[in-house]
Amino acid sequence: MKTKINNPITLSAKEIELLNRLEYEEKDIYTREDIVSFCGNKERGDYLIRKLLKKARLKKIIKNVYLFVPMKAPGGVWSGNEYLIAKALTKGAQYYVGFSTVFYSYGFTDQVAQLIHVANDQYSMRKTIFGVRYKLIKVLPDRLYGLETRKIKKEDVFFPTRERAMIDAFEFYDVQKAYNILTSQIDKLNMPVFIEYLAQYPVQKLRRRIGYFLGKLGINKKLLSKIDVGEKGYSSLYDTGSNKGPIDKAWRIIING
């Protein structure tokens, strides 16, 4: 993602003063509130935001949130970080940047994500910003756990750990593909942590499916006993539309594949 200024544009002393302050802060993204605080009052801040938007030294991401194009940008060309933009889109909601966005980095797939997925507890939307596509997925807060922070340009951004992302693979892909990923990743997972996360996951069908597969892969039964599969009903192993097949009573699974 690049922002380009095609022609040299004259900046006023006040605009240069503000740009120097923004550059000193070393952030990619600023809110209107940030800029107003630097300017000392609302009227001056709003005026300078309007002027710098026209001169392409600020680029609107969403309402009252802007990408900063610093003075040092050669020819006015500057790349904003897509993960920082993803964070800005959540507007303070609990979130993590995940799904296919991190599957590639963990080696779950060799396909680079074409869409930045952001799980969060407030917003559902799709948005294209500076040529990059984003999808915000609203989830209940009980799914926002098992996260780690990565420092990006002095900002903390939340991502799922490998173990938490492995559970999301079963939400994102079909069961067989997710199982193949689990098989390939089994030696890289911190198994006690993975089972702790799985036991906490609020979708019973996934707990049963993944637990069943872990049993087939020879994971310690004492660890697996921490996963609550419930006492009523059965879940199909695959999403085939058929509920016929042998039954695994321990995992309350119908092996329908």
Short mmCIF file of N, CA and C in Angstrom, two decimals, residues 18-181:
data_model
loop_
_atom_site.label_atom_id
_atom_site.label_comp_id
_atom_site.label_asym_id
_atom_site.label_seq_id
_atom_site.Cartn_x
_atom_site.Cartn_y
_atom_site.Cartn_z
N LEU A 18 3.24 20.90 12.93
CA LEU A 18 2.45 19.72 13.28
C LEU A 18 3.06 18.46 12.69
N LEU A 19 3.48 18.53 11.43
CA LEU A 19 4.08 17.35 10.80
C LEU A 19 5.35 16.91 11.53
N ASN A 20 6.14 17.87 11.97
CA ASN A 20 7.34 17.53 12.75
C ASN A 20 6.96 16.82 14.05
N ARG A 21 5.87 17.27 14.68
CA ARG A 21 5.43 16.62 15.92
C ARG A 21 4.96 15.20 15.65
N LEU A 22 4.21 15.02 14.56
CA LEU A 22 3.73 13.69 14.22
C LEU A 22 4.89 12.75 13.88
N GLU A 23 5.88 13.30 13.19
CA GLU A 23 7.05 12.49 12.85
C GLU A 23 7.83 12.12 14.10
N TYR A 24 7.91 13.04 15.04
CA TYR A 24 8.62 12.79 16.29
C TYR A 24 7.96 11.64 17.06
N GLU A 25 6.64 11.57 17.02
CA GLU A 25 5.91 10.51 17.73
C GLU A 25 6.15 9.13 17.12
N GLU A 26 6.58 9.08 15.86
CA GLU A 26 6.95 7.84 15.16
C GLU A 26 5.80 6.84 15.07
N LYS A 27 4.62 7.36 14.77
CA LYS A 27 3.47 6.48 14.57
C LYS A 27 3.01 6.58 13.12
N ASP A 28 2.39 5.48 12.64
CA ASP A 28 1.79 5.50 11.30
C ASP A 28 0.42 6.15 11.31
N ILE A 29 -0.29 5.97 12.41
CA ILE A 29 -1.71 6.32 12.44
C ILE A 29 -2.02 7.22 13.63
N TYR A 30 -2.82 8.25 13.36
CA TYR A 30 -3.23 9.18 14.41
C TYR A 30 -4.73 9.39 14.35
N THR A 31 -5.33 9.61 15.50
CA THR A 31 -6.74 9.95 15.56
C THR A 31 -6.88 11.47 15.56
N ARG A 32 -8.08 11.90 15.29
CA ARG A 32 -8.37 13.34 15.36
C ARG A 32 -8.06 13.85 16.76
N GLU A 33 -8.40 13.06 17.77
CA GLU A 33 -8.14 13.46 19.17
C GLU A 33 -6.65 13.66 19.41
N ASP A 34 -5.82 12.76 18.85
CA ASP A 34 -4.37 12.92 18.97
C ASP A 34 -3.92 14.27 18.43
N ILE A 35 -4.37 14.55 17.21
CA ILE A 35 -3.91 15.75 16.51
C ILE A 35 -4.40 17.02 17.21
N VAL A 36 -5.65 17.00 17.65
CA VAL A 36 -6.17 18.16 18.37
C VAL A 36 -5.36 18.41 19.64
N SER A 37 -4.97 17.35 20.33
CA SER A 37 -4.18 17.52 21.56
C SER A 37 -2.82 18.14 21.25
N PHE A 38 -2.22 17.76 20.12
CA PHE A 38 -0.93 18.33 19.74
C PHE A 38 -1.07 19.82 19.37
N CYS A 39 -2.23 20.18 18.82
CA CYS A 39 -2.44 21.55 18.35
C CYS A 39 -2.90 22.50 19.46
N GLY A 40 -3.38 21.95 20.54
CA GLY A 40 -3.76 22.78 21.67
C GLY A 40 -5.22 23.15 21.74
N ASN A 41 -5.92 23.14 20.59
CA ASN A 41 -7.36 23.39 20.63
C ASN A 41 -8.03 22.79 19.40
N LYS A 42 -9.34 22.61 19.52
CA LYS A 42 -10.11 21.89 18.50
C LYS A 42 -10.10 22.62 17.15
N GLU A 43 -10.30 23.94 17.17
CA GLU A 43 -10.40 24.69 15.91
C GLU A 43 -9.12 24.60 15.11
N ARG A 44 -7.97 24.80 15.78
CA ARG A 44 -6.69 24.73 15.08
C ARG A 44 -6.43 23.31 14.57
N GLY A 45 -6.75 22.31 15.42
CA GLY A 45 -6.54 20.93 15.03
C GLY A 45 -7.38 20.55 13.81
N ASP A 46 -8.66 20.90 13.83
CA ASP A 46 -9.54 20.56 12.70
C ASP A 46 -9.10 21.27 11.42
N TYR A 47 -8.65 22.51 11.56
CA TYR A 47 -8.20 23.27 10.40
C TYR A 47 -6.96 22.62 9.78
N LEU A 48 -6.01 22.25 10.61
CA LEU A 48 -4.79 21.65 10.08
C LEU A 48 -5.04 20.26 9.52
N ILE A 49 -5.95 19.52 10.10
CA ILE A 49 -6.32 18.21 9.52
C ILE A 49 -6.86 18.40 8.11
N ARG A 50 -7.78 19.36 7.94
CA ARG A 50 -8.36 19.60 6.61
C ARG A 50 -7.28 19.99 5.61
N LYS A 51 -6.36 20.85 6.02
CA LYS A 51 -5.30 21.30 5.11
C LYS A 51 -4.36 20.15 4.74
N LEU A 52 -4.00 19.33 5.72
CA LEU A 52 -3.05 18.25 5.45
C LEU A 52 -3.70 17.10 4.68
N LEU A 53 -5.01 16.94 4.82
CA LEU A 53 -5.71 15.98 3.97
C LEU A 53 -5.66 16.43 2.51
N LYS A 54 -5.89 17.71 2.28
CA LYS A 54 -5.84 18.24 0.91
C LYS A 54 -4.45 18.12 0.31
N LYS A 55 -3.43 18.24 1.16
CA LYS A 55 -2.04 18.20 0.69
C LYS A 55 -1.45 16.79 0.77
N ALA A 56 -2.32 15.81 1.08
CA ALA A 56 -1.94 14.39 1.08
C ALA A 56 -0.83 14.05 2.06
N ARG A 57 -0.72 14.83 3.13
CA ARG A 57 0.20 14.47 4.21
C ARG A 57 -0.54 13.68 5.30
N LEU A 58 -1.86 13.71 5.23
CA LEU A 58 -2.71 12.80 5.99
C LEU A 58 -3.62 12.10 5.00
N LYS A 59 -3.92 10.81 5.25
CA LYS A 59 -4.85 10.06 4.43
C LYS A 59 -5.90 9.44 5.35
N LYS A 60 -7.15 9.67 5.02
CA LYS A 60 -8.23 9.15 5.86
C LYS A 60 -8.31 7.63 5.77
N ILE A 61 -8.36 6.97 6.92
CA ILE A 61 -8.58 5.53 6.99
C ILE A 61 -10.06 5.28 7.23
N ILE A 62 -10.56 5.78 8.34
CA ILE A 62 -11.99 5.82 8.64
C ILE A 62 -12.23 7.18 9.29
N LYS A 63 -13.45 7.45 9.66
CA LYS A 63 -13.77 8.75 10.25
C LYS A 63 -12.89 9.02 11.47
N ASN A 64 -12.21 10.17 11.43
CA ASN A 64 -11.38 10.66 12.53
C ASN A 64 -10.13 9.81 12.80
N VAL A 65 -9.74 9.00 11.81
CA VAL A 65 -8.50 8.20 11.94
C VAL A 65 -7.72 8.36 10.64
N TYR A 66 -6.42 8.69 10.76
CA TYR A 66 -5.65 9.09 9.59
C TYR A 66 -4.29 8.40 9.52
N LEU A 67 -3.88 8.08 8.29
CA LEU A 67 -2.52 7.63 8.03
C LEU A 67 -1.65 8.87 7.84
N PHE A 68 -0.50 8.87 8.49
CA PHE A 68 0.44 9.99 8.41
C PHE A 68 1.50 9.71 7.37
N VAL A 69 1.70 10.67 6.44
CA VAL A 69 2.77 10.60 5.46
C VAL A 69 3.86 11.56 5.90
N PRO A 70 4.97 11.08 6.44
CA PRO A 70 5.96 11.96 7.08
C PRO A 70 6.74 12.81 6.09
N MET A 71 7.35 13.85 6.62
CA MET A 71 8.15 14.76 5.80
C MET A 71 9.31 14.04 5.12
N LYS A 72 9.85 13.01 5.80
CA LYS A 72 11.02 12.31 5.25
C LYS A 72 10.67 11.38 4.10
N ALA A 73 9.38 11.19 3.82
CA ALA A 73 8.98 10.27 2.75
C ALA A 73 9.53 10.77 1.41
N PRO A 74 10.36 9.98 0.73
CA PRO A 74 10.94 10.43 -0.53
C PRO A 74 9.87 10.59 -1.60
N GLY A 75 9.74 11.80 -2.11
CA GLY A 75 8.74 12.07 -3.13
C GLY A 75 7.32 11.93 -2.64
N GLY A 76 7.15 11.91 -1.32
CA GLY A 76 5.80 11.75 -0.77
C GLY A 76 5.28 10.33 -0.79
N VAL A 77 6.16 9.34 -1.09
CA VAL A 77 5.74 7.94 -1.14
C VAL A 77 5.95 7.32 0.24
N TRP A 78 4.91 6.69 0.77
CA TRP A 78 5.01 6.10 2.11
C TRP A 78 4.09 4.90 2.21
N SER A 79 4.56 3.84 2.85
CA SER A 79 3.75 2.63 3.03
C SER A 79 3.28 2.55 4.47
N GLY A 80 1.98 2.45 4.68
CA GLY A 80 1.44 2.23 6.01
C GLY A 80 1.42 0.73 6.30
N ASN A 81 1.47 0.36 7.56
CA ASN A 81 1.46 -1.05 7.93
C ASN A 81 0.03 -1.56 8.01
N GLU A 82 -0.25 -2.65 7.29
CA GLU A 82 -1.63 -3.16 7.22
C GLU A 82 -2.14 -3.66 8.57
N TYR A 83 -1.22 -4.12 9.45
CA TYR A 83 -1.67 -4.61 10.75
C TYR A 83 -2.04 -3.44 11.67
N LEU A 84 -1.33 -2.34 11.54
CA LEU A 84 -1.70 -1.16 12.32
C LEU A 84 -3.02 -0.58 11.83
N ILE A 85 -3.25 -0.65 10.53
CA ILE A 85 -4.53 -0.19 9.99
C ILE A 85 -5.65 -1.12 10.47
N ALA A 86 -5.38 -2.42 10.49
CA ALA A 86 -6.37 -3.38 10.98
C ALA A 86 -6.74 -3.07 12.43
N LYS A 87 -5.74 -2.79 13.24
CA LYS A 87 -6.00 -2.42 14.63
C LYS A 87 -6.84 -1.15 14.71
N ALA A 88 -6.53 -0.17 13.89
CA ALA A 88 -7.27 1.10 13.91
C ALA A 88 -8.74 0.89 13.55
N LEU A 89 -9.02 -0.05 12.67
CA LEU A 89 -10.39 -0.30 12.25
C LEU A 89 -11.28 -0.80 13.40
N THR A 90 -10.67 -1.40 14.41
CA THR A 90 -11.46 -1.93 15.53
C THR A 90 -11.90 -0.83 16.49
N LYS A 91 -11.32 0.34 16.38
CA LYS A 91 -11.72 1.51 17.18
C LYS A 91 -11.82 1.21 18.67
N GLY A 92 -10.83 0.49 19.19
CA GLY A 92 -10.77 0.23 20.62
C GLY A 92 -11.47 -1.03 21.07
N ALA A 93 -12.07 -1.78 20.16
CA ALA A 93 -12.70 -3.05 20.53
C ALA A 93 -11.63 -4.08 20.89
N GLN A 94 -12.02 -5.12 21.63
CA GLN A 94 -11.13 -6.26 21.82
C GLN A 94 -11.00 -6.97 20.48
N TYR A 95 -9.81 -7.41 20.13
CA TYR A 95 -9.60 -7.92 18.77
C TYR A 95 -8.37 -8.82 18.71
N TYR A 96 -8.22 -9.50 17.59
CA TYR A 96 -6.93 -10.04 17.17
C TYR A 96 -6.91 -10.17 15.65
N VAL A 97 -5.74 -10.00 15.08
CA VAL A 97 -5.54 -10.20 13.65
C VAL A 97 -5.24 -11.68 13.45
N GLY A 98 -6.13 -12.38 12.74
CA GLY A 98 -5.97 -13.83 12.71
C GLY A 98 -6.45 -14.50 11.45
N PHE A 99 -6.88 -15.76 11.61
CA PHE A 99 -7.34 -16.62 10.54
C PHE A 99 -6.27 -16.70 9.44
N SER A 100 -6.66 -16.60 8.17
CA SER A 100 -5.69 -16.83 7.09
C SER A 100 -4.52 -15.86 7.17
N THR A 101 -4.70 -14.73 7.81
CA THR A 101 -3.63 -13.75 7.93
C THR A 101 -2.43 -14.31 8.69
N VAL A 102 -2.68 -15.17 9.69
CA VAL A 102 -1.56 -15.75 10.44
C VAL A 102 -1.28 -17.20 10.06
N PHE A 103 -2.21 -17.86 9.37
CA PHE A 103 -1.98 -19.26 9.00
C PHE A 103 -0.70 -19.40 8.17
N TYR A 104 -0.46 -18.48 7.27
CA TYR A 104 0.74 -18.53 6.44
C TYR A 104 2.00 -18.37 7.29
N SER A 105 1.97 -17.42 8.24
CA SER A 105 3.16 -17.17 9.06
C SER A 105 3.50 -18.36 9.95
N TYR A 106 2.49 -19.16 10.32
CA TYR A 106 2.73 -20.34 11.15
C TYR A 106 3.01 -21.59 10.32
N GLY A 107 2.94 -21.47 9.01
CA GLY A 107 3.20 -22.62 8.17
C GLY A 107 2.02 -23.56 8.00
N PHE A 108 0.81 -23.08 8.32
CA PHE A 108 -0.39 -23.91 8.13
C PHE A 108 -0.71 -24.06 6.65
N THR A 109 -0.30 -23.07 5.87
CA THR A 109 -0.58 -23.04 4.44
C THR A 109 0.57 -22.34 3.73
N ASP A 110 0.72 -22.61 2.44
CA ASP A 110 1.74 -21.90 1.67
C ASP A 110 1.12 -20.77 0.84
N GLN A 111 -0.15 -20.50 1.09
CA GLN A 111 -0.84 -19.43 0.37
C GLN A 111 -0.85 -18.16 1.20
N VAL A 112 -0.34 -17.09 0.64
CA VAL A 112 -0.35 -15.79 1.33
C VAL A 112 -1.78 -15.25 1.34
N ALA A 113 -2.21 -14.77 2.48
CA ALA A 113 -3.59 -14.28 2.62
C ALA A 113 -3.86 -13.11 1.69
N GLN A 114 -5.02 -13.13 1.07
CA GLN A 114 -5.45 -12.03 0.21
C GLN A 114 -6.37 -11.05 0.94
N LEU A 115 -6.62 -11.35 2.21
CA LEU A 115 -7.57 -10.57 3.00
C LEU A 115 -7.06 -10.54 4.43
N ILE A 116 -7.10 -9.38 5.06
CA ILE A 116 -6.71 -9.26 6.46
C ILE A 116 -7.94 -9.50 7.32
N HIS A 117 -7.93 -10.61 8.09
CA HIS A 117 -9.06 -10.94 8.96
C HIS A 117 -8.81 -10.38 10.36
N VAL A 118 -9.83 -9.76 10.91
CA VAL A 118 -9.73 -9.20 12.26
C VAL A 118 -10.93 -9.65 13.07
N ALA A 119 -10.71 -10.57 14.01
CA ALA A 119 -11.78 -10.97 14.93
C ALA A 119 -11.88 -9.92 16.02
N ASN A 120 -13.12 -9.53 16.36
CA ASN A 120 -13.30 -8.50 17.37
C ASN A 120 -14.71 -8.63 17.96
N ASP A 121 -14.94 -7.93 19.06
CA ASP A 121 -16.22 -8.11 19.77
C ASP A 121 -17.25 -7.01 19.48
N GLN A 122 -17.02 -6.22 18.41
CA GLN A 122 -17.98 -5.13 18.15
C GLN A 122 -18.43 -4.98 16.70
N TYR A 123 -17.57 -5.24 15.73
CA TYR A 123 -17.88 -4.85 14.35
C TYR A 123 -17.81 -6.00 13.36
N SER A 124 -18.75 -5.98 12.40
CA SER A 124 -18.71 -6.86 11.24
C SER A 124 -18.73 -5.97 10.00
N MET A 125 -17.69 -6.05 9.19
CA MET A 125 -17.69 -5.25 7.97
C MET A 125 -16.52 -5.67 7.07
N ARG A 126 -16.65 -5.30 5.82
CA ARG A 126 -15.57 -5.44 4.85
C ARG A 126 -15.17 -4.05 4.39
N LYS A 127 -13.89 -3.85 4.21
CA LYS A 127 -13.43 -2.52 3.80
C LYS A 127 -12.13 -2.67 3.02
N THR A 128 -11.99 -1.89 1.97
CA THR A 128 -10.74 -1.84 1.22
C THR A 128 -10.10 -0.48 1.46
N ILE A 129 -8.87 -0.50 1.96
CA ILE A 129 -8.17 0.73 2.30
C ILE A 129 -6.82 0.73 1.60
N PHE A 130 -6.62 1.71 0.74
CA PHE A 130 -5.37 1.84 -0.02
C PHE A 130 -5.02 0.52 -0.73
N GLY A 131 -6.04 -0.14 -1.27
CA GLY A 131 -5.83 -1.34 -2.05
C GLY A 131 -5.76 -2.63 -1.27
N VAL A 132 -5.77 -2.56 0.06
CA VAL A 132 -5.73 -3.76 0.91
C VAL A 132 -7.13 -4.04 1.44
N ARG A 133 -7.55 -5.31 1.35
CA ARG A 133 -8.89 -5.69 1.79
C ARG A 133 -8.87 -6.19 3.24
N TYR A 134 -9.85 -5.73 4.00
CA TYR A 134 -9.98 -6.10 5.40
C TYR A 134 -11.37 -6.67 5.64
N LYS A 135 -11.43 -7.66 6.52
CA LYS A 135 -12.72 -8.22 6.94
C LYS A 135 -12.73 -8.28 8.46
N LEU A 136 -13.64 -7.53 9.06
CA LEU A 136 -13.82 -7.57 10.51
C LEU A 136 -14.94 -8.55 10.82
N ILE A 137 -14.66 -9.49 11.70
CA ILE A 137 -15.59 -10.54 12.07
C ILE A 137 -15.97 -10.37 13.53
N LYS A 138 -17.26 -10.15 13.77
CA LYS A 138 -17.71 -9.97 15.15
C LYS A 138 -17.86 -11.33 15.83
N VAL A 139 -17.21 -11.49 16.98
CA VAL A 139 -17.29 -12.73 17.75
C VAL A 139 -17.61 -12.38 19.20
N LEU A 140 -18.05 -13.37 19.95
CA LEU A 140 -18.29 -13.15 21.37
C LEU A 140 -16.96 -13.02 22.10
N PRO A 141 -16.92 -12.25 23.17
CA PRO A 141 -15.66 -12.04 23.90
C PRO A 141 -15.01 -13.33 24.39
N ASP A 142 -15.82 -14.41 24.57
CA ASP A 142 -15.23 -15.65 25.08
C ASP A 142 -14.33 -16.36 24.07
N ARG A 143 -14.22 -15.81 22.86
CA ARG A 143 -13.28 -16.38 21.87
C ARG A 143 -11.99 -15.57 21.77
N LEU A 144 -11.94 -14.46 22.48
CA LEU A 144 -10.79 -13.56 22.38
C LEU A 144 -9.78 -13.87 23.49
N TYR A 145 -9.11 -14.99 23.35
CA TYR A 145 -8.11 -15.42 24.34
C TYR A 145 -7.01 -16.17 23.60
N GLY A 146 -5.96 -16.53 24.34
CA GLY A 146 -4.85 -17.23 23.70
C GLY A 146 -4.08 -16.35 22.74
N LEU A 147 -3.88 -15.09 23.14
CA LEU A 147 -3.27 -14.11 22.23
C LEU A 147 -1.87 -13.74 22.67
N GLU A 148 -1.13 -13.19 21.72
CA GLU A 148 0.19 -12.65 22.00
C GLU A 148 0.29 -11.28 21.35
N THR A 149 1.16 -10.43 21.87
CA THR A 149 1.36 -9.12 21.25
C THR A 149 2.65 -9.15 20.44
N ARG A 150 2.58 -8.49 19.30
CA ARG A 150 3.78 -8.29 18.48
C ARG A 150 3.98 -6.79 18.35
N LYS A 151 5.20 -6.37 18.53
CA LYS A 151 5.51 -4.94 18.48
C LYS A 151 5.70 -4.54 17.02
N ILE A 152 4.88 -3.63 16.55
CA ILE A 152 4.98 -3.12 15.19
C ILE A 152 5.08 -1.61 15.26
N LYS A 153 6.24 -1.09 14.90
CA LYS A 153 6.49 0.36 14.94
C LYS A 153 6.08 0.94 16.30
N LYS A 154 6.55 0.31 17.35
CA LYS A 154 6.35 0.75 18.73
C LYS A 154 4.92 0.58 19.24
N GLU A 155 4.06 -0.07 18.45
CA GLU A 155 2.69 -0.34 18.90
C GLU A 155 2.50 -1.82 19.11
N ASP A 156 1.70 -2.19 20.11
CA ASP A 156 1.34 -3.58 20.35
C ASP A 156 0.13 -3.94 19.50
N VAL A 157 0.26 -5.04 18.76
CA VAL A 157 -0.84 -5.56 17.96
C VAL A 157 -1.08 -7.00 18.39
N PHE A 158 -2.35 -7.37 18.56
CA PHE A 158 -2.70 -8.70 19.06
C PHE A 158 -2.88 -9.71 17.92
N PHE A 159 -2.23 -10.86 18.10
CA PHE A 159 -2.35 -12.00 17.19
C PHE A 159 -2.61 -13.25 18.03
N PRO A 160 -3.23 -14.29 17.45
CA PRO A 160 -3.37 -15.54 18.19
C PRO A 160 -2.04 -16.28 18.24
N THR A 161 -1.80 -16.97 19.32
CA THR A 161 -0.65 -17.87 19.39
C THR A 161 -0.87 -19.01 18.39
N ARG A 162 0.17 -19.77 18.14
CA ARG A 162 0.06 -20.92 17.24
C ARG A 162 -1.06 -21.87 17.71
N GLU A 163 -1.11 -22.10 19.03
CA GLU A 163 -2.10 -23.03 19.57
C GLU A 163 -3.52 -22.51 19.38
N ARG A 164 -3.72 -21.22 19.59
CA ARG A 164 -5.06 -20.64 19.40
C ARG A 164 -5.42 -20.61 17.92
N ALA A 165 -4.45 -20.32 17.07
CA ALA A 165 -4.70 -20.28 15.64
C ALA A 165 -5.07 -21.67 15.11
N MET A 166 -4.53 -22.71 15.75
CA MET A 166 -4.85 -24.07 15.31
C MET A 166 -6.33 -24.36 15.49
N ILE A 167 -6.92 -23.86 16.57
CA ILE A 167 -8.37 -24.03 16.75
C ILE A 167 -9.13 -23.28 15.65
N ASP A 168 -8.67 -22.08 15.33
CA ASP A 168 -9.33 -21.29 14.29
C ASP A 168 -9.26 -21.98 12.93
N ALA A 169 -8.24 -22.79 12.71
CA ALA A 169 -8.15 -23.52 11.43
C ALA A 169 -9.36 -24.42 11.24
N PHE A 170 -9.89 -24.97 12.35
CA PHE A 170 -11.07 -25.83 12.25
C PHE A 170 -12.34 -25.01 12.03
N GLU A 171 -12.31 -23.73 12.36
CA GLU A 171 -13.43 -22.85 12.05
C GLU A 171 -13.35 -22.37 10.60
N PHE A 172 -12.14 -22.20 10.10
CA PHE A 172 -11.92 -21.52 8.82
C PHE A 172 -11.94 -22.50 7.64
N TYR A 173 -11.32 -23.66 7.81
CA TYR A 173 -11.21 -24.64 6.73
C TYR A 173 -12.21 -25.78 6.92
N ASP A 174 -12.37 -26.60 5.88
CA ASP A 174 -13.15 -27.82 6.06
C ASP A 174 -12.39 -28.76 7.00
N VAL A 175 -13.10 -29.70 7.58
CA VAL A 175 -12.54 -30.52 8.66
C VAL A 175 -11.32 -31.31 8.20
N GLN A 176 -11.37 -31.89 7.00
CA GLN A 176 -10.25 -32.70 6.54
C GLN A 176 -8.98 -31.86 6.38
N LYS A 177 -9.13 -30.67 5.79
CA LYS A 177 -7.96 -29.81 5.63
C LYS A 177 -7.41 -29.38 6.98
N ALA A 178 -8.30 -29.03 7.91
CA ALA A 178 -7.85 -28.63 9.24
C ALA A 178 -7.14 -29.78 9.94
N TYR A 179 -7.66 -31.00 9.77
CA TYR A 179 -7.01 -32.17 10.37
C TYR A 179 -5.62 -32.39 9.78
N ASN A 180 -5.49 -32.21 8.48
CA ASN A 180 -4.17 -32.34 7.84
C ASN A 180 -3.18 -31.32 8.41
N ILE A 181 -3.67 -30.11 8.66
CA ILE A 181 -2.81 -29.08 9.26
C ILE A 181 -2.42 -29.50 10.67
#
